[in-house]
Each structure stands twice: as C-alpha cells, then as structure tokens.
Coordinates of C-alpha atoms in Angstrom, one line a residue:
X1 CA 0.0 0.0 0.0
X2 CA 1.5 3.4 -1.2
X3 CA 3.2 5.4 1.6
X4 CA 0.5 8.5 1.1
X5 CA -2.3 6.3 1.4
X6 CA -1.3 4.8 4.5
X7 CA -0.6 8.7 6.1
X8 CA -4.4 9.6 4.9
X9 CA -5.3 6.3 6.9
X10 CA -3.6 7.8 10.0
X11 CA -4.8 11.4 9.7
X12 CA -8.4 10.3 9.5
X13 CA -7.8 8.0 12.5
X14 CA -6.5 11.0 14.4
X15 CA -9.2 13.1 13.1
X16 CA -11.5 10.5 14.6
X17 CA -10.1 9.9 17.6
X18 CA -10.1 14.0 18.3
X19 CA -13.3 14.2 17.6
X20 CA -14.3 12.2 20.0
X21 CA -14.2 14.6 23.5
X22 CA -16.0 11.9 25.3
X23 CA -12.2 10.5 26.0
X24 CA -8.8 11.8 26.5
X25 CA -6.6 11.2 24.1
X26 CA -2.5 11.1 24.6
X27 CA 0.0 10.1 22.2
X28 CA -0.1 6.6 22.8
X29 CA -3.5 6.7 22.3
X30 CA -2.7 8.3 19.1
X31 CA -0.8 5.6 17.9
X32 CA -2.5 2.9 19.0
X33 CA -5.7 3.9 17.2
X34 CA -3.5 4.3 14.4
X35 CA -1.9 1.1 14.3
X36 CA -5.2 -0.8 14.9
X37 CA -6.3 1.3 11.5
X38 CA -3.8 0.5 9.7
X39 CA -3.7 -3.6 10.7
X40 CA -7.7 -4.0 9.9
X41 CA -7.2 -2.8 7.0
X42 CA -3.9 -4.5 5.5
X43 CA -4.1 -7.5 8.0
X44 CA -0.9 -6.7 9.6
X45 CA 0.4 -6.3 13.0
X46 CA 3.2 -3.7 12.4
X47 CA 2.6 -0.9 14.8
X48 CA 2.7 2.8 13.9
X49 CA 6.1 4.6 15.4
X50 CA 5.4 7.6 18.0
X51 CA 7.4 9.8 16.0
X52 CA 5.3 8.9 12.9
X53 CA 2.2 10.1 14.6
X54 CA 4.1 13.5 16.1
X55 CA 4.9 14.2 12.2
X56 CA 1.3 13.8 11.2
X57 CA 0.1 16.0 14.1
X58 CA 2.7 18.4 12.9
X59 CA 1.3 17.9 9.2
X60 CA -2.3 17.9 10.0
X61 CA -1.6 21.5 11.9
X62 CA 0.3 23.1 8.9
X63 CA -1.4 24.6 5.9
X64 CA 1.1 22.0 3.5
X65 CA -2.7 20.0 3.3
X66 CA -5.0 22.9 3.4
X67 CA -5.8 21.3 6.8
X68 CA -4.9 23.8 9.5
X69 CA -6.0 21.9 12.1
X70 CA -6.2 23.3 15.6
X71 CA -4.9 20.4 18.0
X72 CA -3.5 22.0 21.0
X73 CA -2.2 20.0 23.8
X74 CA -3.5 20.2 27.4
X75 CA -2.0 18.8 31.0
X76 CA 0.9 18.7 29.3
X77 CA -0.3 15.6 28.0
X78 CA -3.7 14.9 25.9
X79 CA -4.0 16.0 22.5
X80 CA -7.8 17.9 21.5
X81 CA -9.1 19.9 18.5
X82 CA -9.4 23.9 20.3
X83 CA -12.3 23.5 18.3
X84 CA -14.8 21.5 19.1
X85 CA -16.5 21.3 15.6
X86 CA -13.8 21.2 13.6
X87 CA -13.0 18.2 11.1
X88 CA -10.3 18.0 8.5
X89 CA -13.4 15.8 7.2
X90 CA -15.5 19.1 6.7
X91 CA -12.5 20.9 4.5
X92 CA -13.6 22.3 1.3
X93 CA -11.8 20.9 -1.7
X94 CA -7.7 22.4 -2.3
X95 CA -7.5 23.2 -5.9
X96 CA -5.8 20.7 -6.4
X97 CA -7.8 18.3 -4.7
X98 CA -10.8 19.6 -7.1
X99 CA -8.1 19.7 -10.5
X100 CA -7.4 16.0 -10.0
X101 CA -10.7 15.1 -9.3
X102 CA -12.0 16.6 -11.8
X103 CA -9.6 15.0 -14.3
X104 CA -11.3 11.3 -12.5
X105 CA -14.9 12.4 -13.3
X106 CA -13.7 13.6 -16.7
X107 CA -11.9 10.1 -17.5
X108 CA -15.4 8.1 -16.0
X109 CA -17.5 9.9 -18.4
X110 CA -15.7 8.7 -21.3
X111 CA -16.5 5.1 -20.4
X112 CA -20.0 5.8 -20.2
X113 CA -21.0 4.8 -23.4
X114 CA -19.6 0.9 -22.8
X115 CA -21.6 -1.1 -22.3
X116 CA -19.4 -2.7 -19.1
X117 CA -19.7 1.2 -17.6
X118 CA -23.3 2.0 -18.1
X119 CA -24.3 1.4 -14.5
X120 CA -21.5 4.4 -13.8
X121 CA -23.9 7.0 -15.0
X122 CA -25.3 7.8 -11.6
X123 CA -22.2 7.6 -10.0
X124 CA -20.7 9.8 -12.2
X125 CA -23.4 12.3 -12.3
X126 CA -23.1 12.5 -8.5
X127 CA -19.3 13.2 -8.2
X128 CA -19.8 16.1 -10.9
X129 CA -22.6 17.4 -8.8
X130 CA -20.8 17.7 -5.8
X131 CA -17.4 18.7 -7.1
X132 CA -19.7 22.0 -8.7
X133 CA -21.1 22.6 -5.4
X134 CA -17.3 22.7 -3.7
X135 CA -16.2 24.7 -6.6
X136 CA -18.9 27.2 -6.8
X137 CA -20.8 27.1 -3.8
X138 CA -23.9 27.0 -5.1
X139 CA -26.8 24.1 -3.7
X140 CA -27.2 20.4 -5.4
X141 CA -28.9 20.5 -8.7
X142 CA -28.6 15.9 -8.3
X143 CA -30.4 14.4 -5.8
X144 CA -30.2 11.1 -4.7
X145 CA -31.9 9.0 -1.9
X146 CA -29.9 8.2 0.9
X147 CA -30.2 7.4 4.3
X148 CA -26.8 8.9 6.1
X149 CA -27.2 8.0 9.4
X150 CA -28.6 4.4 8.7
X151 CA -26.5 1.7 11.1
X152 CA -23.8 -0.1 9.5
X153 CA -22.4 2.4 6.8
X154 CA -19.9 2.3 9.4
X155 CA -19.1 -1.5 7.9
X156 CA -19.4 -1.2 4.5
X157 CA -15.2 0.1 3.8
X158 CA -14.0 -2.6 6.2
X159 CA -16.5 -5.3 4.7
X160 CA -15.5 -4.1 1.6
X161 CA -11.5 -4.7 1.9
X162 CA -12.2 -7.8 3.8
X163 CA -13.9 -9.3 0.8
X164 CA -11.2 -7.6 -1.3
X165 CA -8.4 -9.5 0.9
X166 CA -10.6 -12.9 0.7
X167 CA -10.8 -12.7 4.4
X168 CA -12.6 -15.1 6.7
X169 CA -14.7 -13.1 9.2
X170 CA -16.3 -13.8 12.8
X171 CA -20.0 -11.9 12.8
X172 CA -21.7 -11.3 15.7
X173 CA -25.2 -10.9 13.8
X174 CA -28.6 -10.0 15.7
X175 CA -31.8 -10.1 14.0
X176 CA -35.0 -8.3 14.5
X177 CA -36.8 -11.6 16.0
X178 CA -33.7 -12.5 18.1
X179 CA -33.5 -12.0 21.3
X180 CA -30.0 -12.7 21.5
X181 CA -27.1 -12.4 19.2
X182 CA -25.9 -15.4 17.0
X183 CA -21.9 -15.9 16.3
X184 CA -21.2 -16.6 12.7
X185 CA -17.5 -18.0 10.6
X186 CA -18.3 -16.5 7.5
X187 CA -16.8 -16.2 3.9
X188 CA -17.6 -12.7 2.6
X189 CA -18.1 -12.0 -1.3
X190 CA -20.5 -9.3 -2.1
X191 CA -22.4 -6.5 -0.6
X192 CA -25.4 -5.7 -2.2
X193 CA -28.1 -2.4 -2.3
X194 CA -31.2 -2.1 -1.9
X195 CA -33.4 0.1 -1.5
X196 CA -30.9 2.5 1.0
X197 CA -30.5 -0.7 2.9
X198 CA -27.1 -2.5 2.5
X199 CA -26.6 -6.6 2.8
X200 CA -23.3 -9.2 2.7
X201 CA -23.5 -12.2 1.4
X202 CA -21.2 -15.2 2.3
X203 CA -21.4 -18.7 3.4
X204 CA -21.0 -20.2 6.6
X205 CA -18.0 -22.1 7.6
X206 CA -18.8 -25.7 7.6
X207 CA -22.0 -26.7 5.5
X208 CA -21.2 -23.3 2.9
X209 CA -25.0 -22.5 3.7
X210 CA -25.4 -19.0 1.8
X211 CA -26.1 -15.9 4.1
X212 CA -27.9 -12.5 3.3
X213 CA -26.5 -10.4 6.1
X214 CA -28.0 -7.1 6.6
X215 CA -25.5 -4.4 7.8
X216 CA -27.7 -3.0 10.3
X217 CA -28.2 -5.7 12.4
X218 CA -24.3 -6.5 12.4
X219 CA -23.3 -6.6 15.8
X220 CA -19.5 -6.9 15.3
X221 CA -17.1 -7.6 12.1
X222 CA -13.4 -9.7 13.2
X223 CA -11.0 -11.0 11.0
X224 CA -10.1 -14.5 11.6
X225 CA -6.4 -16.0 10.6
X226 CA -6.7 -19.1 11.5
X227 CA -10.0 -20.6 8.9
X228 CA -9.1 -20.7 5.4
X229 CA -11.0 -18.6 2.7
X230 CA -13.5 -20.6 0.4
X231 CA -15.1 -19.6 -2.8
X232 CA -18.6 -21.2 -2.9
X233 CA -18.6 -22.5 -6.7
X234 CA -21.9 -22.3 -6.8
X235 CA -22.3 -18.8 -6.3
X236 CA -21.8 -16.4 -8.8
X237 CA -21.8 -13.0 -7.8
X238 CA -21.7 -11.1 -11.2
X239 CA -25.4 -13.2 -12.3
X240 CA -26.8 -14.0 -9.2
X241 CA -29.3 -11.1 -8.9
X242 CA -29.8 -11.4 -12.2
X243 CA -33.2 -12.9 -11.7
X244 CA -34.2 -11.5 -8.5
X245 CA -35.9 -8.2 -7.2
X246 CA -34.2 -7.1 -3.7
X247 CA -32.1 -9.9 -1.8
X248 CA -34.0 -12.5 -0.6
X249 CA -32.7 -15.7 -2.6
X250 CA -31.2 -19.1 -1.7
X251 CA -28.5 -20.4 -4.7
X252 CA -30.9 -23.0 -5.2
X253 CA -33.9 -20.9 -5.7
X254 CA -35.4 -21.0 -9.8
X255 CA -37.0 -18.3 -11.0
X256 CA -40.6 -18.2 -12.0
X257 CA -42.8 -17.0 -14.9
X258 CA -45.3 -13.9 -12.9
X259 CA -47.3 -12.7 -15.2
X260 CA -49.7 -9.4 -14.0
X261 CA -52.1 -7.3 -15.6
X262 CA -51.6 -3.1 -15.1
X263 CA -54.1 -0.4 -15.2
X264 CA -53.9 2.2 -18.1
X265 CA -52.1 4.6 -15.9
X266 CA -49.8 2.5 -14.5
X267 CA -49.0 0.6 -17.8
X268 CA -48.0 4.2 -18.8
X269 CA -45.4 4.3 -16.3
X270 CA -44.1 0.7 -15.7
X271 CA -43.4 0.6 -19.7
X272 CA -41.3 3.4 -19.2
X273 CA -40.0 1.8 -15.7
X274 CA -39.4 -2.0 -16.1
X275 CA -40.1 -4.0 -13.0
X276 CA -37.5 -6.4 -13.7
X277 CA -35.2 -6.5 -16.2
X278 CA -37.1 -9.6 -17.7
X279 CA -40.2 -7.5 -18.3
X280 CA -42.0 -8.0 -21.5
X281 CA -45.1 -6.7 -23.0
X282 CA -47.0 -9.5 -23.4
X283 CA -50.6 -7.7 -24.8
X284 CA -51.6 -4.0 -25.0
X285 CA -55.6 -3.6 -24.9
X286 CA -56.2 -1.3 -27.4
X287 CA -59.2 0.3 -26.1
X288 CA -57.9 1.5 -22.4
X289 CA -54.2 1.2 -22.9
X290 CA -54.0 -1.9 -19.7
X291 CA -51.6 -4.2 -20.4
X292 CA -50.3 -7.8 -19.4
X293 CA -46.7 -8.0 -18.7
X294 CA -44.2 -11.3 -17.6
X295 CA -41.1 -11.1 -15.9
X296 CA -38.8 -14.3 -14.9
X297 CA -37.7 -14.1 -11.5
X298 CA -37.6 -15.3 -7.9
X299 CA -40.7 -15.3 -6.2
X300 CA -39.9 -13.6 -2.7
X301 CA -40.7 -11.0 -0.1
X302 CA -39.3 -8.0 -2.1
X303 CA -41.7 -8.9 -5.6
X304 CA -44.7 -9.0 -3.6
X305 CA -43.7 -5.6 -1.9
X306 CA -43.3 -4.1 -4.9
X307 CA -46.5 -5.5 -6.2
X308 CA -48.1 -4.3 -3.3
X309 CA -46.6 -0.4 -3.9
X310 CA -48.9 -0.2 -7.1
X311 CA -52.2 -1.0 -5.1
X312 CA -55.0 -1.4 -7.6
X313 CA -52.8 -0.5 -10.3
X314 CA -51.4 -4.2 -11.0
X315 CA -53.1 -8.1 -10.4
X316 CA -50.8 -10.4 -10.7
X317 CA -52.7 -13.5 -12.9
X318 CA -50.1 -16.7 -12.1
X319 CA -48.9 -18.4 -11.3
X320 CA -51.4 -19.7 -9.0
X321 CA -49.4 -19.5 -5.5
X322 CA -48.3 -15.7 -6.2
X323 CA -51.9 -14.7 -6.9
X324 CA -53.1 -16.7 -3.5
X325 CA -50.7 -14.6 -1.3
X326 CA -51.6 -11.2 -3.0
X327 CA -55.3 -12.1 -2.9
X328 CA -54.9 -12.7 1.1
X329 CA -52.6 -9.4 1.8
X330 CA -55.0 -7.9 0.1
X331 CA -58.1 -9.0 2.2
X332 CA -55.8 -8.2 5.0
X333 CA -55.4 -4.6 4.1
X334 CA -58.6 -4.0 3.1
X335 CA -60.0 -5.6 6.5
X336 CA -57.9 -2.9 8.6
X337 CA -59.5 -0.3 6.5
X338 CA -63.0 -1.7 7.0
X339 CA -62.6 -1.4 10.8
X340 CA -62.5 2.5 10.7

C-alpha cells in the first residue's frame, strides 16, 4: 500500500479519535488507534512509530494540506481539536484536490458509453454534482436518496477490503426476532443495495450454507487468521441477482414466470420503468391502454412488496401461488380499513 495512502489512513484515524471529546486522548493513544487502522485494513500487525504520529500532528496543523487543524495539547499531556466542531473531514476541496478530481470524473464519463460502464452513470453524475457545489458554492442540482445515518455504513469500507483481501470473518449478527445475538465464521463475497438498505452475502464455515447479512443488524465484524477462505462454486456474484428483485434468494432458488395485468395509468409508467429486467409486454388492450406483462424471477418477499406499492394499479394472474398470497394481503389490508 503506497506510503500517502497509508498517512491519509492515520490522519483520519487522528481526526477521529479528536473528535471524540468523550475521551482523553494522549500520544499513545494516538498511535495505538492508528496502528489498529492500519492492521484491519492491511491485516498486519506492524505498529505505527510515535514519532510517525508526532509528524502527522505536525502535518495535520500546517497549511502544506490545506488542513490547519487546531490540535492543541493540554495537562501537558492529551491531545484535542481547540475546536470542538472542527474536522479535516469538513474541508472544502484544495484546488488541487478539485483539479485532480476533476480530471477522474472527466476520465469516468468517457467510459459511459460501454456497455461494461453504463451502471456508472449515476455515480458519475453524482461526483460532478458535488465537485460544482465545492467549486462554486452554489446548492445540489442531483439528488439522490440516501439514508446517512442508517446503522452499519460504518461497515461497509471494512467489509468491503475484507472481501477484497478474501478474508474469513467472525460476525456477531442479531436479527430483529432475536433476542440474542448469533456468532457466525463466515466467507464474505459481495455486498449488495437495496433500496438505501445494505446486505453481505457469504457462506458459513462448515455446511457453505449462503447468508444475506443485513449491515444493520451487524453486531461486530473480526477478522479470523486461523480458517481458510472458500469460494462457494456455486455462487456467482456477477449473475446472481440477475433474476431476483431485492435480496431475498437461496443459490438453489429457480425463478418463475409472474405474469400481472396493469391499469392504463400504470402501464404508462411501468413501460417506461421496467419492473424487472425480464419484463416483456405481453398484450396492450387497445381500447384502455392496460396491459399484461411477464417477468422471470424469484418469487420472494421483495416482488410482492413491490406488487403491493402499485395497489390497484397491478393483479398479478399466475402463477397460482403468487396470486393466492396477493389475494390474502389484500383481504388483509382491506379488512384494517373496513374497521375504521
């Protein structure tokens, strides 16, 4: 890992640890925090020297960064920003930070028209966005849904170099019916998105049972040495959600032809917004504009849910066991209504 990267690693550590006044912070402190950065996230045990950590307090205070931070020692011994809401976090962009940025965003958006980069396009649209709103202080014209404060962001760069690193993992893992925590060996390989809600995916030490993980019920995340990585070969993490709406899916699970009917209005806007990416247009009734539509996928949780969204706008019409379960919800719904 290049020398700079590993010095950004350590000067958001300290920044961290500073901005946390709910603890005194000395030296050693300092670098222990560091160290402990730096071995989660290159699986090493080499500690960070003292004097290391003096040089970047020294660099973090100068402007050489832009940073200027205000530590200030007190007691002679604990380290603390003077300033209780400042973050080199919170910096606006150098201009050289925004030139080579810029020059990124400018390289993305000449692979957007490959066909391997298309998914990019919102990415890329969001990086220009902000880099204009650093550059000329002006509000977002892009917005995007997203849920900052959800629990478990916090987990998604360490997940994410764990699976990079092909590292076996100890989760402590809590779900919402639980009423105590369950201990997981787990092999990480993806983390998926959905709907501002993020999920790993590995299997289990032992039987290689698959598991959908969401982050927010993640108790704890620990690297373990001594269990050997596995690849499941059954699991293919480029295709797998290829036939599947959300998460919910077992490597065994086949998907099914649903077939559903849609109102003139929402026909409008479901041609224009696939469901799936196996939707076809099956028939168009020429005299209201409703249509009947198929998609191939997994029946589960996350389909009906998004049935369910268009109300009366869509009937699913088979197979059989899909149009049972809607018909029931349905009732459901429409009994809680009847009670008022």
């Amino acid at each position: 890992m290049p020398a700079n990267k590993n010095a950004l690693i350590r000067y958001k550590t300290i920044d961290r640890c500073l901005r946390n006044t709910g603890r005194r912070w000395t030296l050693n402190d300092l670098v222990d925090a560091c160290s402990e950065a730096l071995g989660d996230l290159e699986n090493k045990s080499d500690n960070v020297s003292v004097r290391t950590v003096q040089g970047d307090i020294q660099m973090m205070r100068s402007d050489k960064l832009g940073y200027n931070a205000p530590i200030v020692v007190y007691d002679h011994k604990y380290y603390r920003y003077s300033d209780a809401d400042y973050s080199i976090m919170s910096m606006p962009l150098s201009q050289n930070d925004y030139e080579v940025m810029q020059e990124a965003v400018d390289m993305l958006r000449q692979l957007e028209g490959f066909d391997q980069f298309s998914e990019m396009s919102d990415v890329v649209s969001r990086l220009q966005d902000k880099l204009s709103i650093s550059r000329n202080n002006r509000k977002p014209i892009i917005h995007f849904d997203s849920v900052p404060d959800l629990k478990g962001l916090k987990l998604l760069e360490p997940l994410y170099n764990y699976i990079v690193r092909k590292q076996t993992l100890k989760i402590v893992y809590q779900s919402f019916n639980a009423k105590q925590p369950s201990e997981y060996i787990l092999f990480p390989y993806i983390l998926k998105e959905f709907r501002n809600r993020w999920f790993l995916f590995g299997s289990r030490a032992g039987d290689m049972m698959l598991y959908n993980l969401p982050l927010d019920r993640i108790v704890s995340v620990e690297a373990v040495d001594d269990i050997l990585f596995c690849e499941n070969p059954d699991f293919d993490s480029e295709h797998f959600f290829d036939d599947v709406i959300g998460v919910s899916k077992n490597i065994n699970d086949t998907p099914r032809r649903v077939k559903f009917w849609a109102s003139p209005e929402q026909s409008k806007y479901i041609k224009t917004k696939p469901i799936h990416r196996s939707q076809q247009l099956i028939e168009e009734n020429p005299e209201d504009g409703s249509c009947l539509f198929q998609i191939d996928v997994v029946i589960n949780f996350e389909m009906y849910s998004v049935f369910m969204s268009y109300g009366p706008g869509i009937k699913i019409v088979s197979p059989p066991r899909a149009v049972s379960f809607m018909k029931e919800k349905m009732r459901l719904a429409s009994s809680l209504y009847g009670q008022v």
